Every structure is written in structure tokens, then in C-alpha cells.
PDB file of C-alpha atoms in Angstrom:
ATOM      1  CA  MET F 660     -45.554 -15.776  57.700  1.00 37.00           C
ATOM      2  CA  LYS F 661     -46.437 -13.033  55.390  1.00 34.00           C
ATOM      3  CA  LYS F 662     -43.889 -11.685  53.327  1.00 34.00           C
ATOM      4  CA  LEU F 663     -43.525  -8.929  50.549  1.00 30.00           C
ATOM      5  CA  LEU F 664     -40.889  -8.571  48.027  1.00 32.00           C
ATOM      6  CA  ILE F 665     -40.226  -6.715  44.877  1.00 26.00           C
ATOM      7  CA  LEU F 666     -39.817  -8.125  41.222  1.00 30.00           C
ATOM      8  CA  ALA F 667     -40.056  -7.533  37.544  1.00 31.00           C
ATOM      9  CA  ALA F 668     -39.217  -9.459  34.304  1.00 32.00           C
ATOM     10  CA  ALA F 669     -37.200  -9.810  31.032  1.00 33.00           C
ATOM     11  CA  PHE F 670     -36.324 -11.846  27.758  1.00 33.00           C
ATOM     12  CA  ALA F 671     -35.488 -11.216  24.075  1.00 33.00           C
ATOM     13  CA  ILE F 672     -35.549  -8.745  21.116  1.00 36.00           C
ATOM     14  CA  ALA F 673     -36.530  -8.540  17.371  1.00 37.00           C
ATOM     15  CA  ALA F 674     -37.943  -5.232  15.482  1.00 39.00           C
ATOM     16  CA  HIS F 675     -38.209  -4.568  11.913  1.00 43.00           C
ATOM     17  CA  ILE F 676     -37.422  -1.016  11.709  1.00 46.00           C
ATOM     18  CA  HIS F 677     -35.164   1.511   9.640  1.00 45.00           C
ATOM     19  CA  ALA F 678     -32.609   4.237  10.532  1.00 47.00           C
ATOM     20  CA  TRP F 679     -32.719   5.699  14.009  1.00 46.00           C
ATOM     21  CA  GLY F 680     -35.040   9.019  13.866  1.00 49.00           C
ATOM     22  CA  ALA F 681     -34.002  10.014  10.409  1.00 50.00           C
ATOM     23  CA  GLY F 682     -37.264  11.370   8.757  1.00 66.00           C
ATOM     24  CA  ALA F 683     -39.971   8.992   8.002  1.00 85.00           C
ATOM     25  CA  GLU F 684     -39.574   5.697   9.859  1.00 91.00           C
ATOM     26  CA  SER F 685     -41.223   2.434   8.941  1.00 96.00           C
ATOM     27  CA  PHE F 686     -41.917  -0.598  11.149  1.00 97.00           C
ATOM     28  CA  THR F 687     -44.191  -3.609  11.329  1.00 97.00           C
ATOM     29  CA  ASP F 688     -46.642  -3.664  14.142  1.00 98.00           C
ATOM     30  CA  ASP F 689     -47.844  -6.668  16.105  1.00 97.00           C
ATOM     31  CA  ALA F 690     -50.958  -7.091  13.885  1.00 97.00           C
ATOM     32  CA  GLY F 691     -48.440  -7.632  10.843  1.00 97.00           C
ATOM     33  CA  ARG F 692     -48.963  -4.212   9.156  1.00 97.00           C
ATOM     34  CA  LYS F 693     -46.174  -2.051   7.758  1.00 98.00           C
ATOM     35  CA  ILE F 694     -46.567   1.300   9.365  1.00 97.00           C
ATOM     36  CA  THR F 695     -44.892   4.620   8.348  1.00 97.00           C
ATOM     37  CA  VAL F 696     -44.728   7.679  10.428  1.00 97.00           C
ATOM     38  CA  THR F 697     -42.929  11.048  10.433  1.00 96.00           C
ATOM     39  CA  SER F 698     -41.744  12.947  13.330  1.00 94.00           C
ATOM     40  CA  GLU F 699     -44.699  15.333  13.156  1.00 95.00           C
ATOM     41  CA  ASP F 700     -46.857  12.330  13.658  1.00 97.00           C
ATOM     42  CA  THR F 701     -44.964  11.130  16.756  1.00 96.00           C
ATOM     43  CA  LYS F 702     -45.057  14.514  18.326  1.00 94.00           C
ATOM     44  CA  LYS F 703     -49.037  14.028  18.432  1.00 96.00           C
ATOM     45  CA  THR F 704     -49.539  10.678  19.704  1.00 96.00           C
ATOM     46  CA  ALA F 705     -52.453   9.096  21.521  1.00 97.00           C
ATOM     47  CA  VAL F 706     -51.930   6.087  23.660  1.00 96.00           C
ATOM     48  CA  LEU F 707     -54.829   3.654  24.554  1.00 96.00           C
ATOM     49  CA  GLN F 708     -53.071   1.463  27.102  1.00 92.00           C
ATOM     50  CA  GLY F 709     -51.068   2.333  30.354  1.00 88.00           C
ATOM     51  CA  SER F 710     -48.514  -0.206  29.733  1.00 89.00           C
ATOM     52  CA  ILE F 711     -47.825   0.703  26.216  1.00 94.00           C
ATOM     53  CA  LEU F 712     -47.679   4.334  27.456  1.00 92.00           C
ATOM     54  CA  SER F 713     -44.929   3.464  30.137  1.00 88.00           C
ATOM     55  CA  LEU F 714     -42.759   2.166  26.913  1.00 93.00           C
ATOM     56  CA  TRP F 715     -43.560   5.205  25.066  1.00 94.00           C
ATOM     57  CA  LEU F 716     -42.355   7.336  27.687  1.00 90.00           C
ATOM     58  CA  LEU F 717     -39.229   5.644  28.353  1.00 91.00           C
ATOM     59  CA  SER F 718     -38.314   5.974  24.510  1.00 94.00           C
ATOM     60  CA  GLY F 719     -38.431   9.675  25.120  1.00 92.00           C
ATOM     61  CA  GLY F 720     -41.853  10.261  23.638  1.00 93.00           C
ATOM     62  CA  GLU F 721     -44.679  12.485  24.814  1.00 91.00           C
ATOM     63  CA  ALA F 722     -48.642  11.710  24.602  1.00 92.00           C
ATOM     64  CA  MET F 723     -51.247  14.369  23.986  1.00 92.00           C
ATOM     65  CA  ALA F 724     -54.266  11.941  24.673  1.00 94.00           C
ATOM     66  CA  ALA F 725     -54.458   8.789  26.683  1.00 92.00           C
ATOM     67  CA  THR F 726     -56.942   6.426  28.259  1.00 91.00           C
ATOM     68  CA  ASP F 727     -58.018   6.603  31.892  1.00 84.00           C
ATOM     69  CA  ASP F 728     -56.019   3.714  33.066  1.00 81.00           C
ATOM     70  CA  CYS F 729     -52.867   5.793  32.507  1.00 79.00           C
ATOM     71  CA  PHE F 730     -54.058   8.136  35.097  1.00 73.00           C
ATOM     72  CA  SER F 731     -56.187   6.589  37.729  1.00 56.00           C
ATOM     73  CA  GLU F 732     -54.381   3.302  38.821  1.00 51.00           C
ATOM     74  CA  PRO F 733     -52.997   2.490  41.349  1.00 54.00           C
ATOM     75  CA  PRO F 734     -54.777   4.932  43.737  1.00 58.00           C
ATOM     76  CA  GLU F 735     -52.614   7.220  45.992  1.00 65.00           C
ATOM     77  CA  MET F 736     -50.879   5.720  49.111  1.00 66.00           C
ATOM     78  CA  THR F 737     -49.654   8.039  51.827  1.00 73.00           C
ATOM     79  CA  GLU F 738     -46.567   7.574  53.972  1.00 76.00           C
ATOM     80  CA  LYS F 739     -48.758   6.650  56.807  1.00 79.00           C
ATOM     81  CA  GLN F 740     -50.883   4.125  54.724  1.00 73.00           C
ATOM     82  CA  ALA F 741     -47.616   2.520  53.541  1.00 69.00           C
ATOM     83  CA  ALA F 742     -46.167   2.114  56.924  1.00 75.00           C
ATOM     84  CA  GLU F 743     -49.346   0.341  58.150  1.00 75.00           C
ATOM     85  CA  ALA F 744     -49.410  -2.122  55.297  1.00 65.00           C
ATOM     86  CA  ASN F 745     -45.918  -2.910  55.860  1.00 63.00           C
ATOM     87  CA  SER F 746     -46.347  -3.509  59.408  1.00 69.00           C
ATOM     88  CA  GLU F 747     -49.390  -5.657  58.876  1.00 63.00           C
ATOM     89  CA  TRP F 748     -47.558  -7.674  56.063  1.00 55.00           C
ATOM     90  CA  GLU F 749     -44.212  -7.761  57.726  1.00 55.00           C
ATOM     91  CA  THR F 750     -42.462  -6.205  54.870  1.00 52.00           C
ATOM     92  CA  ASP F 751     -40.858  -2.948  53.654  1.00 51.00           C
ATOM     93  CA  SER F 752     -42.176  -3.183  50.103  1.00 48.00           C
ATOM     94  CA  PHE F 753     -45.160  -0.736  50.315  1.00 58.00           C
ATOM     95  CA  SER F 754     -44.266   2.838  49.712  1.00 60.00           C
ATOM     96  CA  ALA F 755     -45.781   6.186  49.292  1.00 63.00           C
ATOM     97  CA  HIS F 756     -47.056   6.996  45.799  1.00 58.00           C
ATOM     98  CA  LYS F 757     -49.260   9.411  43.870  1.00 56.00           C
ATOM     99  CA  LYS F 758     -52.053   8.375  41.716  1.00 53.00           C
ATOM    100  CA  GLY F 759     -51.055   6.862  38.566  1.00 46.00           C
ATOM    101  CA  VAL F 760     -47.395   7.109  39.126  1.00 40.00           C
ATOM    102  CA  PHE F 761     -46.439   3.570  38.093  1.00 38.00           C
ATOM    103  CA  ALA F 762     -48.605   3.573  34.904  1.00 40.00           C
ATOM    104  CA  MET F 763     -47.371   7.061  33.809  1.00 42.00           C
ATOM    105  CA  HIS F 764     -44.018   6.778  35.419  1.00 40.00           C
ATOM    106  CA  GLY F 765     -44.857  10.121  37.024  1.00 40.00           C
ATOM    107  CA  LYS F 766     -45.401  12.169  33.800  1.00 47.00           C
ATOM    108  CA  THR F 767     -48.881  12.688  33.256  1.00 47.00           C
ATOM    109  CA  GLY F 768     -48.245  16.015  31.577  1.00 57.00           C
ATOM    110  CA  ASN F 769     -51.375  17.657  29.866  1.00 73.00           C
ATOM    111  CA  ALA F 770     -52.577  14.679  28.123  1.00 84.00           C
ATOM    112  CA  ALA F 771     -56.221  14.747  27.282  1.00 88.00           C
ATOM    113  CA  ASN F 772     -58.149  11.677  28.935  1.00 89.00           C
ATOM    114  CA  VAL F 773     -60.057   9.958  26.020  1.00 93.00           C
ATOM    115  CA  GLY F 774     -62.201   7.343  27.885  1.00 91.00           C
ATOM    116  CA  THR F 775     -61.624   3.990  29.148  1.00 91.00           C
ATOM    117  CA  MET F 776     -58.948   1.495  27.870  1.00 92.00           C
ATOM    118  CA  MET F 777     -61.587  -0.997  26.882  1.00 93.00           C
ATOM    119  CA  HIS F 778     -63.842   1.789  25.227  1.00 94.00           C
ATOM    120  CA  PRO F 779     -61.921   4.501  24.081  1.00 96.00           C
ATOM    121  CA  ASN F 780     -64.029   7.683  22.743  1.00 97.00           C
ATOM    122  CA  ALA F 781     -63.339   8.217  19.209  1.00 97.00           C
ATOM    123  CA  GLU F 782     -64.831  11.656  18.977  1.00 97.00           C
ATOM    124  CA  LEU F 783     -62.425  12.656  21.907  1.00 96.00           C
ATOM    125  CA  LEU F 784     -59.389  11.052  20.225  1.00 97.00           C
ATOM    126  CA  ILE F 785     -60.083  12.638  16.851  1.00 97.00           C
ATOM    127  CA  SER F 786     -60.681  16.275  18.566  1.00 96.00           C
ATOM    128  CA  SER F 787     -57.398  16.008  20.485  1.00 95.00           C
ATOM    129  CA  GLY F 788     -55.511  16.638  17.399  1.00 96.00           C
ATOM    130  CA  ALA F 789     -53.521  13.349  17.756  1.00 97.00           C
ATOM    131  CA  ARG F 790     -52.027  12.249  14.278  1.00 98.00           C
ATOM    132  CA  PHE F 791     -50.628   8.709  15.643  1.00 98.00           C
ATOM    133  CA  ALA F 792     -52.347   6.165  17.864  1.00 98.00           C
ATOM    134  CA  LEU F 793     -50.534   3.413  19.744  1.00 98.00           C
ATOM    135  CA  LEU F 794     -53.223   0.454  20.476  1.00 98.00           C
ATOM    136  CA  SER F 795     -53.472  -2.835  22.141  1.00 96.00           C
ATOM    137  CA  ALA F 796     -53.169  -5.921  19.821  1.00 95.00           C
ATOM    138  CA  ASN F 797     -55.213  -7.803  22.218  1.00 92.00           C
ATOM    139  CA  ILE F 798     -58.273  -5.736  22.739  1.00 93.00           C
ATOM    140  CA  GLN F 799     -61.072  -6.038  20.230  1.00 94.00           C
ATOM    141  CA  SER F 800     -62.590  -2.579  20.627  1.00 95.00           C
ATOM    142  CA  HIS F 801     -59.087  -1.148  19.572  1.00 96.00           C
ATOM    143  CA  ARG F 802     -59.506  -2.819  16.132  1.00 96.00           C
ATOM    144  CA  SER F 803     -62.875  -1.262  15.731  1.00 96.00           C
ATOM    145  CA  ILE F 804     -61.754   2.157  16.846  1.00 97.00           C
ATOM    146  CA  ALA F 805     -58.642   2.003  14.695  1.00 98.00           C
ATOM    147  CA  ARG F 806     -60.949   1.946  11.634  1.00 98.00           C
ATOM    148  CA  ILE F 807     -62.767   5.050  12.700  1.00 98.00           C
ATOM    149  CA  LEU F 808     -59.379   6.720  13.504  1.00 98.00           C
ATOM    150  CA  GLU F 809     -57.743   5.637  10.209  1.00 98.00           C
ATOM    151  CA  GLY F 810     -60.749   7.090   8.384  1.00 98.00           C
ATOM    152  CA  ALA F 811     -60.044  10.424  10.122  1.00 98.00           C
ATOM    153  CA  GLY F 812     -56.571  10.406   8.972  1.00 98.00           C
ATOM    154  CA  ILE F 813     -54.910   9.127  12.323  1.00 98.00           C
ATOM    155  CA  LYS F 814     -52.100   6.490  11.830  1.00 98.00           C
ATOM    156  CA  CYS F 815     -52.742   3.478  14.154  1.00 99.00           C
ATOM    157  CA  ALA F 816     -50.175   0.675  15.253  1.00 99.00           C
ATOM    158  CA  PHE F 817     -50.975  -2.364  17.364  1.00 98.00           C
ATOM    159  CA  PHE F 818     -48.742  -3.787  19.990  1.00 98.00           C
ATOM    160  CA  ASP F 819     -48.706  -6.862  22.081  1.00 96.00           C
ATOM    161  CA  TYR F 820     -46.695  -6.163  25.191  1.00 94.00           C
ATOM    162  CA  ASP F 821     -46.829  -9.330  27.613  1.00 89.00           C
ATOM    163  CA  GLY F 822     -43.191  -9.704  28.792  1.00 91.00           C
ATOM    164  CA  PHE F 823     -39.643  -8.851  28.531  1.00 94.00           C
ATOM    165  CA  GLY F 824     -39.337 -10.241  24.839  1.00 94.00           C
ATOM    166  CA  SER F 825     -42.058  -7.988  23.610  1.00 95.00           C
ATOM    167  CA  TYR F 826     -40.687  -5.117  25.778  1.00 96.00           C
ATOM    168  CA  MET F 827     -37.385  -5.134  24.046  1.00 97.00           C
ATOM    169  CA  ARG F 828     -39.018  -5.367  20.527  1.00 97.00           C
ATOM    170  CA  ILE F 829     -41.467  -2.578  21.232  1.00 98.00           C
ATOM    171  CA  LEU F 830     -38.954  -0.318  23.120  1.00 97.00           C
ATOM    172  CA  LYS F 831     -36.540  -0.650  19.909  1.00 97.00           C
ATOM    173  CA  ILE F 832     -39.456   0.572  17.654  1.00 97.00           C
ATOM    174  CA  PHE F 833     -40.485   3.517  20.048  1.00 97.00           C
ATOM    175  CA  CYS F 834     -36.782   4.605  20.529  1.00 97.00           C
ATOM    176  CA  ALA F 835     -36.280   4.739  16.684  1.00 96.00           C
ATOM    177  CA  LEU F 836     -39.401   6.703  16.202  1.00 97.00           C
ATOM    178  CA  ASN F 837     -38.254   9.299  18.750  1.00 95.00           C
ATOM    179  CA  GLY F 838     -34.574   9.155  17.505  1.00 94.00           C
ATOM    180  CA  ARG F 839     -33.435   7.982  20.831  1.00 94.00           C
ATOM    181  CA  GLN F 840     -30.970   5.129  20.453  1.00 95.00           C
ATOM    182  CA  ASP F 841     -29.436   6.032  23.682  1.00 95.00           C
ATOM    183  CA  LEU F 842     -32.424   5.368  25.590  1.00 95.00           C
ATOM    184  CA  PHE F 843     -32.575   1.904  23.806  1.00 96.00           C
ATOM    185  CA  GLU F 844     -29.044   1.012  24.938  1.00 95.00           C
ATOM    186  CA  ARG F 845     -30.044   2.390  28.450  1.00 94.00           C
ATOM    187  CA  PHE F 846     -33.436   0.689  29.147  1.00 94.00           C
ATOM    188  CA  GLY F 847     -33.253  -2.255  26.789  1.00 95.00           C
ATOM    189  CA  SER F 848     -29.666  -3.492  25.882  1.00 95.00           C
ATOM    190  CA  ALA F 849     -28.346  -2.736  29.318  1.00 92.00           C
ATOM    191  CA  GLN F 850     -31.081  -5.067  30.851  1.00 94.00           C
ATOM    192  CA  GLN F 851     -30.901  -7.989  28.332  1.00 94.00           C
ATOM    193  CA  SER F 852     -27.626  -9.580  29.367  1.00 93.00           C
ATOM    194  CA  ARG F 853     -28.671  -9.360  32.917  1.00 95.00           C
ATOM    195  CA  VAL F 854     -32.019 -11.305  32.399  1.00 96.00           C
ATOM    196  CA  ALA F 855     -30.182 -13.852  30.092  1.00 95.00           C
ATOM    197  CA  ALA F 856     -27.644 -14.498  32.806  1.00 95.00           C
ATOM    198  CA  ALA F 857     -30.243 -14.894  35.593  1.00 95.00           C
ATOM    199  CA  GLU F 858     -32.165 -17.398  33.236  1.00 95.00           C
ATOM    200  CA  SER F 859     -29.169 -19.332  32.466  1.00 96.00           C
ATOM    201  CA  ARG F 860     -28.688 -20.021  36.165  1.00 95.00           C
ATOM    202  CA  LYS F 861     -32.114 -21.569  36.511  1.00 95.00           C
ATOM    203  CA  PRO F 862     -32.392 -20.869  40.389  1.00 95.00           C
ATOM    204  CA  GLY F 863     -35.848 -22.510  40.321  1.00 96.00           C
ATOM    205  CA  SER F 864     -34.785 -25.976  38.876  1.00 96.00           C
ATOM    206  CA  GLY F 865     -36.540 -28.662  40.664  1.00 96.00           C
ATOM    207  CA  LYS F 866     -38.851 -26.353  42.404  1.00 98.00           C
ATOM    208  CA  THR F 867     -42.490 -25.813  42.344  1.00 98.00           C
ATOM    209  CA  PHE F 868     -44.903 -22.660  42.859  1.00 98.00           C
ATOM    210  CA  ILE F 869     -48.302 -21.411  42.488  1.00 97.00           C
ATOM    211  CA  MET F 870     -49.209 -17.822  41.261  1.00 97.00           C
ATOM    212  CA  ILE F 871     -52.397 -16.281  42.918  1.00 96.00           C
ATOM    213  CA  ARG F 872     -54.022 -13.159  41.575  1.00 94.00           C
ATOM    214  CA  ALA F 873     -56.202 -11.458  44.212  1.00 93.00           C
ATOM    215  CA  SER F 874     -58.711  -8.671  44.009  1.00 89.00           C
ATOM    216  CA  SER F 875     -61.286  -7.558  46.677  1.00 89.00           C
ATOM    217  CA  ALA F 876     -63.962  -9.866  45.071  1.00 88.00           C
ATOM    218  CA  SER F 877     -61.779 -12.762  43.950  1.00 90.00           C
ATOM    219  CA  VAL F 878     -58.932 -15.213  44.467  1.00 92.00           C
ATOM    220  CA  SER F 879     -57.503 -17.260  41.505  1.00 93.00           C
ATOM    221  CA  ALA F 880     -54.475 -19.400  40.339  1.00 95.00           C
ATOM    222  CA  LYS F 881     -53.112 -18.187  37.200  1.00 95.00           C
ATOM    223  CA  ALA F 882     -51.024 -20.337  34.397  1.00 94.00           C
ATOM    224  CA  SER F 883     -47.736 -19.264  33.295  1.00 93.00           C
ATOM    225  CA  ASP F 884     -49.103 -17.932  30.079  1.00 91.00           C
ATOM    226  CA  SER F 885     -51.579 -15.617  31.847  1.00 90.00           C
ATOM    227  CA  VAL F 886     -49.647 -13.372  33.918  1.00 91.00           C
ATOM    228  CA  PRO F 887     -46.051 -11.912  33.085  1.00 91.00           C
ATOM    229  CA  ALA F 888     -44.872 -12.630  36.886  1.00 94.00           C
ATOM    230  CA  ALA F 889     -45.732 -16.357  36.577  1.00 95.00           C
ATOM    231  CA  LEU F 890     -44.015 -16.686  33.058  1.00 95.00           C
ATOM    232  CA  MET F 891     -40.613 -15.009  34.500  1.00 96.00           C
ATOM    233  CA  ILE F 892     -40.565 -17.449  37.481  1.00 97.00           C
ATOM    234  CA  LYS F 893     -40.981 -20.385  35.053  1.00 97.00           C
ATOM    235  CA  GLN F 894     -38.379 -18.927  32.912  1.00 96.00           C
ATOM    236  CA  LEU F 895     -36.066 -19.066  35.973  1.00 97.00           C
ATOM    237  CA  GLY F 896     -36.531 -22.910  35.957  1.00 97.00           C
ATOM    238  CA  ALA F 897     -39.508 -23.442  38.475  1.00 98.00           C
ATOM    239  CA  SER F 898     -42.721 -25.401  37.648  1.00 98.00           C
ATOM    240  CA  ASN F 899     -46.019 -23.870  37.977  1.00 97.00           C
ATOM    241  CA  ILE F 900     -48.560 -26.532  39.338  1.00 96.00           C
ATOM    242  CA  ALA F 901     -51.587 -24.399  37.800  1.00 95.00           C
ATOM    243  CA  ASP F 902     -50.079 -25.257  34.233  1.00 95.00           C
ATOM    244  CA  THR F 903     -50.753 -28.973  34.748  1.00 91.00           C
ATOM    245  CA  ASP F 904     -53.876 -28.993  37.108  1.00 88.00           C
ATOM    246  CA  SER F 905     -56.878 -27.124  35.604  1.00 84.00           C
ATOM    247  CA  LEU F 906     -58.819 -27.344  38.814  1.00 84.00           C
ATOM    248  CA  LEU F 907     -56.628 -24.986  40.509  1.00 88.00           C
ATOM    249  CA  THR F 908     -57.443 -22.197  37.955  1.00 86.00           C
ATOM    250  CA  GLU F 909     -61.327 -23.000  38.013  1.00 82.00           C
ATOM    251  CA  ASN F 910     -61.769 -23.094  41.654  1.00 83.00           C
ATOM    252  CA  LEU F 911     -59.083 -22.543  43.997  1.00 90.00           C
ATOM    253  CA  SER F 912     -59.014 -23.874  47.464  1.00 91.00           C
ATOM    254  CA  VAL F 913     -56.519 -24.841  50.264  1.00 94.00           C
ATOM    255  CA  GLU F 914     -57.275 -28.411  49.888  1.00 93.00           C
ATOM    256  CA  LYS F 915     -56.349 -28.090  46.075  1.00 92.00           C
ATOM    257  CA  ILE F 916     -53.088 -26.370  46.677  1.00 95.00           C
ATOM    258  CA  MET F 917     -52.270 -29.135  49.316  1.00 95.00           C
ATOM    259  CA  LYS F 918     -52.577 -31.672  46.793  1.00 93.00           C
ATOM    260  CA  ASP F 919     -49.328 -30.497  44.991  1.00 94.00           C
ATOM    261  CA  ASP F 920     -47.947 -28.769  47.957  1.00 97.00           C
ATOM    262  CA  PRO F 921     -45.728 -26.133  45.950  1.00 97.00           C
ATOM    263  CA  ASP F 922     -42.559 -24.778  47.403  1.00 98.00           C
ATOM    264  CA  PHE F 923     -43.535 -21.325  46.790  1.00 97.00           C
ATOM    265  CA  ILE F 924     -46.858 -19.402  46.933  1.00 96.00           C
ATOM    266  CA  PHE F 925     -46.732 -16.076  45.255  1.00 95.00           C
ATOM    267  CA  VAL F 926     -49.496 -13.429  45.280  1.00 94.00           C
ATOM    268  CA  ILE F 927     -50.174 -10.461  42.918  1.00 92.00           C
ATOM    269  CA  THR F 928     -52.993  -7.814  43.659  1.00 89.00           C
ATOM    270  CA  MET F 929     -55.199  -5.967  41.481  1.00 85.00           C
ATOM    271  CA  GLY F 930     -57.971  -3.539  41.780  1.00 79.00           C
ATOM    272  CA  ALA F 931     -58.528  -0.260  43.752  1.00 73.00           C
ATOM    273  CA  ASP F 932     -57.340  -1.503  47.107  1.00 79.00           C
ATOM    274  CA  GLU F 933     -54.387  -3.531  47.487  1.00 81.00           C
ATOM    275  CA  ARG F 934     -55.269  -4.202  51.351  1.00 83.00           C
ATOM    276  CA  LYS F 935     -58.809  -5.408  50.439  1.00 89.00           C
ATOM    277  CA  ALA F 936     -57.285  -7.761  47.763  1.00 88.00           C
ATOM    278  CA  LEU F 937     -55.134  -9.292  50.565  1.00 89.00           C
ATOM    279  CA  GLU F 938     -58.034  -9.539  52.741  1.00 91.00           C
ATOM    280  CA  SER F 939     -59.682 -11.651  50.165  1.00 92.00           C
ATOM    281  CA  VAL F 940     -56.443 -13.926  50.335  1.00 92.00           C
ATOM    282  CA  ARG F 941     -56.783 -14.023  54.015  1.00 91.00           C
ATOM    283  CA  ARG F 942     -60.718 -14.835  54.061  1.00 92.00           C
ATOM    284  CA  THR F 943     -60.366 -17.391  51.063  1.00 91.00           C
ATOM    285  CA  LEU F 944     -57.080 -19.178  52.065  1.00 93.00           C
ATOM    286  CA  SER F 945     -55.075 -18.222  55.007  1.00 91.00           C
ATOM    287  CA  SER F 946     -57.775 -18.376  57.487  1.00 91.00           C
ATOM    288  CA  ASN F 947     -58.192 -22.231  56.709  1.00 93.00           C
ATOM    289  CA  PRO F 948     -56.428 -24.161  59.514  1.00 93.00           C
ATOM    290  CA  ALA F 949     -54.991 -26.374  56.824  1.00 94.00           C
ATOM    291  CA  TRP F 950     -52.914 -23.335  55.437  1.00 94.00           C
ATOM    292  CA  ALA F 951     -50.357 -23.809  58.181  1.00 93.00           C
ATOM    293  CA  SER F 952     -49.380 -27.188  57.100  1.00 95.00           C
ATOM    294  CA  LEU F 953     -48.424 -25.996  53.485  1.00 96.00           C
ATOM    295  CA  SER F 954     -44.663 -26.514  52.936  1.00 96.00           C
ATOM    296  CA  ALA F 955     -44.388 -22.910  51.579  1.00 95.00           C
ATOM    297  CA  THR F 956     -46.197 -21.375  54.664  1.00 94.00           C
ATOM    298  CA  LYS F 957     -43.923 -23.529  57.062  1.00 94.00           C
ATOM    299  CA  ASN F 958     -40.710 -22.389  55.239  1.00 94.00           C
ATOM    300  CA  GLY F 959     -41.749 -18.696  54.744  1.00 91.00           C
ATOM    301  CA  ARG F 960     -42.116 -18.842  51.360  1.00 94.00           C
ATOM    302  CA  PHE F 961     -45.649 -17.201  50.965  1.00 93.00           C
ATOM    303  CA  ILE F 962     -44.560 -14.123  49.187  1.00 92.00           C
ATOM    304  CA  VAL F 963     -46.976 -11.128  48.212  1.00 88.00           C
ATOM    305  CA  LEU F 964     -45.416  -9.393  45.045  1.00 87.00           C
ATOM    306  CA  PRO F 965     -45.672  -5.560  44.790  1.00 79.00           C
ATOM    307  CA  ARG F 966     -48.139  -4.609  42.055  1.00 79.00           C
ATOM    308  CA  GLU F 967     -45.950  -1.936  40.576  1.00 77.00           C
ATOM    309  CA  LEU F 968     -43.573  -4.738  39.439  1.00 82.00           C
ATOM    310  CA  PHE F 969     -46.045  -7.705  38.904  1.00 80.00           C
ATOM    311  CA  HIS F 970     -49.404  -6.535  38.141  1.00 80.00           C
ATOM    312  CA  PHE F 971     -47.999  -3.616  36.356  1.00 79.00           C
ATOM    313  CA  LYS F 972     -45.169  -4.191  33.996  1.00 86.00           C
ATOM    314  CA  PRO F 973     -42.026  -3.081  35.544  1.00 87.00           C
ATOM    315  CA  GLY F 974     -40.617  -1.261  32.496  1.00 88.00           C
ATOM    316  CA  ALA F 975     -36.911  -0.029  33.223  1.00 89.00           C
ATOM    317  CA  ARG F 976     -36.707  -2.373  36.098  1.00 90.00           C
ATOM    318  CA  TRP F 977     -37.341  -5.977  34.432  1.00 94.00           C
ATOM    319  CA  ALA F 978     -33.611  -6.879  34.867  1.00 93.00           C
ATOM    320  CA  GLU F 979     -33.791  -5.923  38.696  1.00 89.00           C
ATOM    321  CA  SER F 980     -36.987  -7.988  38.897  1.00 91.00           C
ATOM    322  CA  TYR F 981     -35.581 -11.047  37.451  1.00 93.00           C
ATOM    323  CA  GLU F 982     -32.695 -10.795  39.768  1.00 92.00           C
ATOM    324  CA  ILE F 983     -34.845 -10.361  42.866  1.00 87.00           C
ATOM    325  CA  LEU F 984     -36.825 -13.463  41.855  1.00 93.00           C
ATOM    326  CA  GLU F 985     -33.651 -15.250  41.290  1.00 95.00           C
ATOM    327  CA  ARG F 986     -32.614 -14.510  44.818  1.00 92.00           C
ATOM    328  CA  ILE F 987     -36.001 -15.571  46.130  1.00 93.00           C
ATOM    329  CA  LEU F 988     -35.761 -18.868  44.279  1.00 95.00           C
ATOM    330  CA  GLY F 989     -32.287 -19.367  45.324  1.00 91.00           C
ATOM    331  CA  ASN F 990     -32.957 -19.383  49.024  1.00 79.00           C
TER     332      ASN F 990
END
């Protein structure tokens, strides 16, 4: 039985920053560098990764330049297409949306497109008039382009956004830079106690799972430290069989899943076409007759997770996502 449910993640907080929005602000970025910016800098911000942009927008910031992943993914889905997908996968989790709505939270504004996330265009960034740039600490090309931007007088800060803990840390910094403590309380503090409560109940204790990431071209199992959704489930007490069996991450097959026979099978999709990604799962795994003998399949615990909450980070919906996962694991 195919089933689609909604999720999202959460965890802790720690930020080195001074007063809320009062004049120049100083903070330590995730590359360990002390950065000082003014309100004039933050009014002219460029963002080089969609997930970082979502936090900047939540904190009340605006972007005058952004990379194309902030605009182009996921593709638009009409009401008819959503209804067809819901019918095929026996769920109500697909919904109509416009292009880029999850990455940009519906606020594309007049931001200039300055190239791809992996290879931003330095010339376009400099000509955009940006005075402050937010970059990923995990993309090597961002280190290189930062040297060019700083040489042109653009201040740069690196961030590593990989889960709820880093969400809280970065959101606190961004809200301070934008002088919006109210937004930190709304989107940060209000979520933290709910996430901690879900984690303390450990609904996944004694249960096992596998996290599968699918695209139109590939299907692979993911370790808990490689995708936020798997880490969230682990934090709720369940054990990821891919954490202890490297063969699952190297070459996934139904036979290898059968060896550990997890209680839950979760799927997240990536790429331009969600349904093509799910067809890869069907072709690679669920079309195998042995698939029906898996415990997760027999018990209705094969769950496809919506990309807006699992492939993309859920932003203001981290607590909601943990609570949904808690309900899934508790059944």
C-alpha cells in the first residue's frame, strides 16, 4: 500500500550575537569568522542557497540577488496534477503550488538571478549592488567566490543549515540582523519546546526504519547524517538500518532490505519530476514480488514524504513536522 504523509524537523539553539537590530551587528558565522554588518548592508543582501534564503525571509529580510535554485525548484503543479498524484499514491499530501514556492516561501520579489547554487556568477553578484552575501559553508565554490566578493567590498558570511539545531542558531542571527526579535519568538522559540517534547517521548524506541531518496535516475538508502528527515526520525528514537549496513547505501535492493526487514520504509523525492522519481522506486523496488513480504509493506508503513517538508527544509514548520513523525512512529 502506498501512502504519503507530511513532515518536518527540529532541535537546539546557540548563537554569538549582540543586541537585536541596534546599529552595527556582530556575529560569528559557521566558518568561525567574526562578521560585522550594518542595516545598510543587510538591506542589500545576496543569498546563494535556497534553504538559507528561506531563513532570511522568515527573519524579515529581503534579497536583492539569489541563485537559481531559489526560483526554479520545485516545478509548478496544477490542481489537476496534484489530484492525479494523490489518487495514484492513495494520499492527500500533494497540493497545487507555483514554481519555487517552497524555496522562496512565495516571495521572489525582484531579486536578480546570479547563476547556479554550485557556481554563482561573481560578475552578476557584484553588479547587483549587493553589500552583504549569505553563502553555504559546505560548498567549496562559495569559498572561492567569497574571496572575489570580499575583494569587491561585499561582506560575506557562511552558514551550515542541516537541521533544527542549526535552524534555531541561524534564525537567531538573522532576526537580530533584521531587528525582528518578534519573528525569532514566533518562528524559533515557539517551536523549540514542541520539538523537545516530541523527542522526549521517543515514539520510535525499539523500531527500525530505512530512508530512501529517489530521483528519476536513481534510488538509494541514506544514512541518518546525510539527510535531515532521517536524522529527525532517529532523534525520535528509531534506528536507521542504513547506519550499520553500508551495503544498503552502496547498492540498494529489495533483498538487502529484507535482510533487516525494517518496521518503516520512508521515501523522499528529488529532481524536477516527483512522479518520475516515484516510478524509479516502483521500477527498482516495489515491482519485485518480494516487496510484498516486507513487514513495512504488509503493515502499511511504506510512506512517501512530501518534498516541501523533507527534501526541502520545512522552516516555520519544523515542530509540526516532528509531531507528524511522532504520530507516524506511534502507530
